[in-house]
JSON list of C-alpha atoms in Angstrom, two decimals:
[
{"chain": "E", "resi": 24, "resn": "MET", "atom": "CA", "xyz": [-27.79, -115.00, 33.59]},
{"chain": "E", "resi": 25, "resn": "ARG", "atom": "CA", "xyz": [-25.84, -118.26, 33.66]},
{"chain": "E", "resi": 26, "resn": "VAL", "atom": "CA", "xyz": [-25.14, -119.45, 37.19]},
{"chain": "E", "resi": 27, "resn": "ALA", "atom": "CA", "xyz": [-23.47, -122.56, 38.57]},
{"chain": "E", "resi": 28, "resn": "ILE", "atom": "CA", "xyz": [-22.95, -123.94, 42.06]},
{"chain": "E", "resi": 29, "resn": "ARG", "atom": "CA", "xyz": [-20.04, -126.19, 42.93]},
{"chain": "E", "resi": 30, "resn": "TYR", "atom": "CA", "xyz": [-19.00, -127.34, 46.38]},
{"chain": "E", "resi": 31, "resn": "TYR", "atom": "CA", "xyz": [-16.72, -129.75, 48.18]},
{"chain": "E", "resi": 32, "resn": "THR", "atom": "CA", "xyz": [-17.63, -131.32, 51.50]},
{"chain": "E", "resi": 33, "resn": "ARG", "atom": "CA", "xyz": [-16.39, -134.18, 53.64]},
{"chain": "E", "resi": 34, "resn": "GLY", "atom": "CA", "xyz": [-18.81, -134.10, 56.53]},
{"chain": "E", "resi": 35, "resn": "GLY", "atom": "CA", "xyz": [-21.83, -132.56, 54.84]},
{"chain": "E", "resi": 36, "resn": "ASN", "atom": "CA", "xyz": [-21.58, -129.05, 56.32]},
{"chain": "E", "resi": 37, "resn": "THR", "atom": "CA", "xyz": [-20.86, -127.24, 53.06]},
{"chain": "E", "resi": 38, "resn": "LYS", "atom": "CA", "xyz": [-23.42, -129.38, 51.21]},
{"chain": "E", "resi": 39, "resn": "LYS", "atom": "CA", "xyz": [-26.12, -128.00, 53.53]},
{"chain": "E", "resi": 40, "resn": "LEU", "atom": "CA", "xyz": [-25.24, -124.47, 52.44]},
{"chain": "E", "resi": 41, "resn": "ALA", "atom": "CA", "xyz": [-24.97, -125.47, 48.76]},
{"chain": "E", "resi": 42, "resn": "ASP", "atom": "CA", "xyz": [-28.43, -127.05, 48.89]},
{"chain": "E", "resi": 43, "resn": "ALA", "atom": "CA", "xyz": [-29.90, -123.95, 50.56]},
{"chain": "E", "resi": 44, "resn": "ILE", "atom": "CA", "xyz": [-28.36, -121.70, 47.92]},
{"chain": "E", "resi": 45, "resn": "ALA", "atom": "CA", "xyz": [-29.53, -124.01, 45.13]},
{"chain": "E", "resi": 46, "resn": "GLU", "atom": "CA", "xyz": [-33.10, -123.97, 46.36]},
{"chain": "E", "resi": 47, "resn": "ALA", "atom": "CA", "xyz": [-33.07, -120.19, 46.80]},
{"chain": "E", "resi": 48, "resn": "ILE", "atom": "CA", "xyz": [-31.87, -119.40, 43.28]},
{"chain": "E", "resi": 49, "resn": "GLY", "atom": "CA", "xyz": [-33.18, -122.40, 41.34]},
{"chain": "E", "resi": 50, "resn": "VAL", "atom": "CA", "xyz": [-29.83, -123.82, 40.24]},
{"chain": "E", "resi": 51, "resn": "GLU", "atom": "CA", "xyz": [-28.64, -127.38, 40.86]},
{"chain": "E", "resi": 52, "resn": "ALA", "atom": "CA", "xyz": [-25.74, -127.70, 43.29]},
{"chain": "E", "resi": 53, "resn": "LYS", "atom": "CA", "xyz": [-23.05, -130.08, 42.07]},
{"chain": "E", "resi": 54, "resn": "THR", "atom": "CA", "xyz": [-19.82, -131.24, 43.65]},
{"chain": "E", "resi": 55, "resn": "THR", "atom": "CA", "xyz": [-16.42, -130.04, 42.49]},
{"chain": "E", "resi": 56, "resn": "ALA", "atom": "CA", "xyz": [-15.97, -133.49, 40.97]},
{"chain": "E", "resi": 57, "resn": "GLU", "atom": "CA", "xyz": [-18.16, -132.20, 38.14]},
{"chain": "E", "resi": 58, "resn": "PRO", "atom": "CA", "xyz": [-16.21, -129.61, 36.12]},
{"chain": "E", "resi": 59, "resn": "LEU", "atom": "CA", "xyz": [-17.79, -126.58, 34.51]},
{"chain": "E", "resi": 60, "resn": "THR", "atom": "CA", "xyz": [-18.58, -127.33, 30.88]},
{"chain": "E", "resi": 61, "resn": "GLU", "atom": "CA", "xyz": [-19.81, -123.92, 29.77]},
{"chain": "E", "resi": 62, "resn": "ASP", "atom": "CA", "xyz": [-19.22, -120.25, 30.49]},
{"chain": "E", "resi": 63, "resn": "VAL", "atom": "CA", "xyz": [-20.98, -118.84, 33.56]},
{"chain": "E", "resi": 64, "resn": "ASP", "atom": "CA", "xyz": [-21.61, -115.34, 34.79]},
{"chain": "E", "resi": 65, "resn": "ILE", "atom": "CA", "xyz": [-21.58, -116.34, 38.46]},
{"chain": "E", "resi": 66, "resn": "LEU", "atom": "CA", "xyz": [-20.05, -119.40, 40.09]},
{"chain": "E", "resi": 67, "resn": "PHE", "atom": "CA", "xyz": [-21.00, -119.99, 43.71]},
{"chain": "E", "resi": 68, "resn": "LEU", "atom": "CA", "xyz": [-18.07, -122.02, 45.04]},
{"chain": "E", "resi": 69, "resn": "GLY", "atom": "CA", "xyz": [-18.35, -123.77, 48.38]},
{"chain": "E", "resi": 70, "resn": "SER", "atom": "CA", "xyz": [-15.50, -125.18, 50.40]},
{"chain": "E", "resi": 71, "resn": "SER", "atom": "CA", "xyz": [-14.54, -125.89, 53.96]},
{"chain": "E", "resi": 72, "resn": "VAL", "atom": "CA", "xyz": [-11.39, -125.82, 56.01]},
{"chain": "E", "resi": 73, "resn": "TYR", "atom": "CA", "xyz": [-9.36, -128.97, 56.62]},
{"chain": "E", "resi": 74, "resn": "ALA", "atom": "CA", "xyz": [-6.12, -128.55, 58.56]},
{"chain": "E", "resi": 75, "resn": "TYR", "atom": "CA", "xyz": [-6.29, -124.77, 58.07]},
{"chain": "E", "resi": 76, "resn": "GLY", "atom": "CA", "xyz": [-6.63, -124.95, 54.29]},
{"chain": "E", "resi": 77, "resn": "VAL", "atom": "CA", "xyz": [-8.99, -125.74, 51.46]},
{"chain": "E", "resi": 78, "resn": "ASP", "atom": "CA", "xyz": [-9.03, -129.34, 50.34]},
{"chain": "E", "resi": 79, "resn": "ASP", "atom": "CA", "xyz": [-6.94, -130.46, 47.37]},
{"chain": "E", "resi": 80, "resn": "GLU", "atom": "CA", "xyz": [-10.19, -131.28, 45.52]},
{"chain": "E", "resi": 81, "resn": "VAL", "atom": "CA", "xyz": [-11.12, -127.58, 45.52]},
{"chain": "E", "resi": 82, "resn": "LYS", "atom": "CA", "xyz": [-7.64, -126.64, 44.34]},
{"chain": "E", "resi": 83, "resn": "LYS", "atom": "CA", "xyz": [-7.91, -129.23, 41.55]},
{"chain": "E", "resi": 84, "resn": "PHE", "atom": "CA", "xyz": [-11.34, -127.92, 40.53]},
{"chain": "E", "resi": 85, "resn": "ILE", "atom": "CA", "xyz": [-10.09, -124.32, 40.32]},
{"chain": "E", "resi": 86, "resn": "LYS", "atom": "CA", "xyz": [-6.99, -125.31, 38.36]},
{"chain": "E", "resi": 87, "resn": "GLY", "atom": "CA", "xyz": [-9.22, -127.22, 35.94]},
{"chain": "E", "resi": 88, "resn": "ILE", "atom": "CA", "xyz": [-11.51, -124.31, 35.11]},
{"chain": "E", "resi": 89, "resn": "ASP", "atom": "CA", "xyz": [-11.19, -123.78, 31.36]},
{"chain": "E", "resi": 90, "resn": "VAL", "atom": "CA", "xyz": [-14.35, -121.79, 30.64]},
{"chain": "E", "resi": 91, "resn": "ARG", "atom": "CA", "xyz": [-15.09, -118.10, 31.15]},
{"chain": "E", "resi": 92, "resn": "VAL", "atom": "CA", "xyz": [-16.30, -117.25, 34.64]},
{"chain": "E", "resi": 93, "resn": "GLY", "atom": "CA", "xyz": [-17.65, -113.74, 35.20]},
{"chain": "E", "resi": 94, "resn": "LYS", "atom": "CA", "xyz": [-17.02, -113.94, 38.94]},
{"chain": "E", "resi": 95, "resn": "VAL", "atom": "CA", "xyz": [-16.76, -116.47, 41.73]},
{"chain": "E", "resi": 96, "resn": "VAL", "atom": "CA", "xyz": [-18.74, -116.02, 44.93]},
{"chain": "E", "resi": 97, "resn": "ASN", "atom": "CA", "xyz": [-17.28, -117.86, 47.92]},
{"chain": "E", "resi": 98, "resn": "PHE", "atom": "CA", "xyz": [-19.26, -119.69, 50.56]},
{"chain": "E", "resi": 99, "resn": "SER", "atom": "CA", "xyz": [-17.68, -121.82, 53.25]},
{"chain": "E", "resi": 100, "resn": "THR", "atom": "CA", "xyz": [-17.85, -123.56, 56.60]},
{"chain": "E", "resi": 101, "resn": "ALA", "atom": "CA", "xyz": [-15.08, -123.81, 59.16]},
{"chain": "E", "resi": 102, "resn": "ALA", "atom": "CA", "xyz": [-14.70, -124.92, 62.76]},
{"chain": "E", "resi": 103, "resn": "ILE", "atom": "CA", "xyz": [-11.67, -122.82, 63.67]},
{"chain": "E", "resi": 104, "resn": "ILE", "atom": "CA", "xyz": [-10.73, -120.11, 61.16]},
{"chain": "E", "resi": 105, "resn": "LYS", "atom": "CA", "xyz": [-13.27, -117.65, 59.76]},
{"chain": "E", "resi": 106, "resn": "SER", "atom": "CA", "xyz": [-13.51, -118.78, 56.13]},
{"chain": "E", "resi": 107, "resn": "THR", "atom": "CA", "xyz": [-11.69, -120.02, 53.04]},
{"chain": "E", "resi": 108, "resn": "TYR", "atom": "CA", "xyz": [-11.87, -116.60, 51.37]},
{"chain": "E", "resi": 109, "resn": "LYS", "atom": "CA", "xyz": [-8.17, -115.70, 51.35]},
{"chain": "E", "resi": 110, "resn": "GLN", "atom": "CA", "xyz": [-7.06, -119.15, 50.19]},
{"chain": "E", "resi": 111, "resn": "VAL", "atom": "CA", "xyz": [-9.63, -119.34, 47.40]},
{"chain": "E", "resi": 112, "resn": "ALA", "atom": "CA", "xyz": [-8.83, -115.75, 46.35]},
{"chain": "E", "resi": 113, "resn": "LYS", "atom": "CA", "xyz": [-5.18, -116.67, 45.90]},
{"chain": "E", "resi": 114, "resn": "LEU", "atom": "CA", "xyz": [-6.03, -119.73, 43.78]},
{"chain": "E", "resi": 115, "resn": "LEU", "atom": "CA", "xyz": [-8.40, -117.73, 41.57]},
{"chain": "E", "resi": 116, "resn": "ALA", "atom": "CA", "xyz": [-5.88, -114.90, 41.15]},
{"chain": "E", "resi": 117, "resn": "GLU", "atom": "CA", "xyz": [-3.42, -117.41, 39.71]},
{"chain": "E", "resi": 118, "resn": "LYS", "atom": "CA", "xyz": [-6.01, -118.15, 36.99]},
{"chain": "E", "resi": 119, "resn": "ASN", "atom": "CA", "xyz": [-7.08, -114.49, 36.57]},
{"chain": "E", "resi": 120, "resn": "ILE", "atom": "CA", "xyz": [-10.64, -115.36, 37.53]},
{"chain": "E", "resi": 121, "resn": "PRO", "atom": "CA", "xyz": [-12.59, -112.49, 39.14]},
{"chain": "E", "resi": 122, "resn": "PHE", "atom": "CA", "xyz": [-13.56, -113.03, 42.76]},
{"chain": "E", "resi": 123, "resn": "ALA", "atom": "CA", "xyz": [-16.44, -111.25, 44.50]},
{"chain": "E", "resi": 124, "resn": "LYS", "atom": "CA", "xyz": [-15.71, -109.32, 47.66]},
{"chain": "E", "resi": 125, "resn": "GLU", "atom": "CA", "xyz": [-18.92, -110.61, 49.19]},
{"chain": "E", "resi": 126, "resn": "GLU", "atom": "CA", "xyz": [-18.88, -114.04, 50.79]},
{"chain": "E", "resi": 127, "resn": "PHE", "atom": "CA", "xyz": [-20.93, -116.22, 53.07]},
{"chain": "E", "resi": 128, "resn": "ALA", "atom": "CA", "xyz": [-19.14, -118.06, 55.84]},
{"chain": "E", "resi": 129, "resn": "CYS", "atom": "CA", "xyz": [-20.39, -119.81, 58.94]},
{"chain": "E", "resi": 130, "resn": "ARG", "atom": "CA", "xyz": [-19.28, -122.33, 61.51]},
{"chain": "E", "resi": 131, "resn": "GLY", "atom": "CA", "xyz": [-19.33, -125.99, 60.63]},
{"chain": "E", "resi": 132, "resn": "SER", "atom": "CA", "xyz": [-19.41, -128.81, 63.11]},
{"chain": "E", "resi": 133, "resn": "PHE", "atom": "CA", "xyz": [-16.24, -130.77, 63.65]},
{"chain": "E", "resi": 134, "resn": "ALA", "atom": "CA", "xyz": [-15.77, -133.40, 66.37]},
{"chain": "E", "resi": 135, "resn": "VAL", "atom": "CA", "xyz": [-17.18, -131.76, 69.51]},
{"chain": "E", "resi": 136, "resn": "MET", "atom": "CA", "xyz": [-17.01, -128.20, 68.18]},
{"chain": "E", "resi": 137, "resn": "HIS", "atom": "CA", "xyz": [-20.06, -126.35, 66.90]},
{"chain": "E", "resi": 138, "resn": "LYS", "atom": "CA", "xyz": [-22.48, -129.30, 67.07]},
{"chain": "E", "resi": 139, "resn": "GLY", "atom": "CA", "xyz": [-25.38, -128.93, 64.66]},
{"chain": "E", "resi": 140, "resn": "LYS", "atom": "CA", "xyz": [-23.73, -126.21, 62.59]},
{"chain": "E", "resi": 141, "resn": "PRO", "atom": "CA", "xyz": [-24.60, -125.09, 60.06]},
{"chain": "E", "resi": 142, "resn": "ASP", "atom": "CA", "xyz": [-28.15, -125.00, 61.39]},
{"chain": "E", "resi": 143, "resn": "ALA", "atom": "CA", "xyz": [-31.44, -123.88, 59.84]},
{"chain": "E", "resi": 144, "resn": "ASP", "atom": "CA", "xyz": [-30.66, -120.22, 60.58]},
{"chain": "E", "resi": 145, "resn": "ASP", "atom": "CA", "xyz": [-27.28, -120.52, 58.81]},
{"chain": "E", "resi": 146, "resn": "CYS", "atom": "CA", "xyz": [-28.93, -122.15, 55.79]},
{"chain": "E", "resi": 147, "resn": "LYS", "atom": "CA", "xyz": [-31.56, -119.40, 55.62]},
{"chain": "E", "resi": 148, "resn": "ALA", "atom": "CA", "xyz": [-28.81, -116.78, 55.84]},
{"chain": "E", "resi": 149, "resn": "ALA", "atom": "CA", "xyz": [-26.92, -118.50, 52.99]},
{"chain": "E", "resi": 150, "resn": "ALA", "atom": "CA", "xyz": [-30.09, -118.55, 50.87]},
{"chain": "E", "resi": 151, "resn": "ASP", "atom": "CA", "xyz": [-30.73, -114.86, 51.57]},
{"chain": "E", "resi": 152, "resn": "PHE", "atom": "CA", "xyz": [-27.10, -114.08, 50.71]},
{"chain": "E", "resi": 153, "resn": "ALA", "atom": "CA", "xyz": [-27.44, -115.86, 47.36]},
{"chain": "E", "resi": 154, "resn": "LYS", "atom": "CA", "xyz": [-30.66, -114.03, 46.54]},
{"chain": "E", "resi": 155, "resn": "LYS", "atom": "CA", "xyz": [-28.95, -110.73, 47.27]},
{"chain": "E", "resi": 156, "resn": "ILE", "atom": "CA", "xyz": [-26.05, -111.63, 44.96]},
{"chain": "E", "resi": 157, "resn": "MET", "atom": "CA", "xyz": [-28.53, -112.49, 42.21]},
{"chain": "E", "resi": 158, "resn": "SER", "atom": "CA", "xyz": [-30.50, -109.24, 42.52]}
]
């Protein structure tokens, strides 16, 4: 099975989850600055919420996908809203890219909110989630 991990982060929260997922499934996590260059069966896509929406870099990455993707699995961090699921789903629908119903989302620290998040428990949960997706 061909699997890729891409993520965008400003403060490092989503990178923590991407690294945990990468270690759990043995696939290198790369930023969204690195486009997909070959077809994949599963793309784990990580993003976070900035001003109630996904960053323009994530939008640009999704618009630039020009390979076959079997399905995208969302993972995200957010300080206020639950996740980026709905926003990413809309972007993927515009490109007719399948989107998994399962997702992993947790709190991310921002200013004084949710200090230390995601923590070790969140990273373990993200790793377990990825293993479940792969099984």
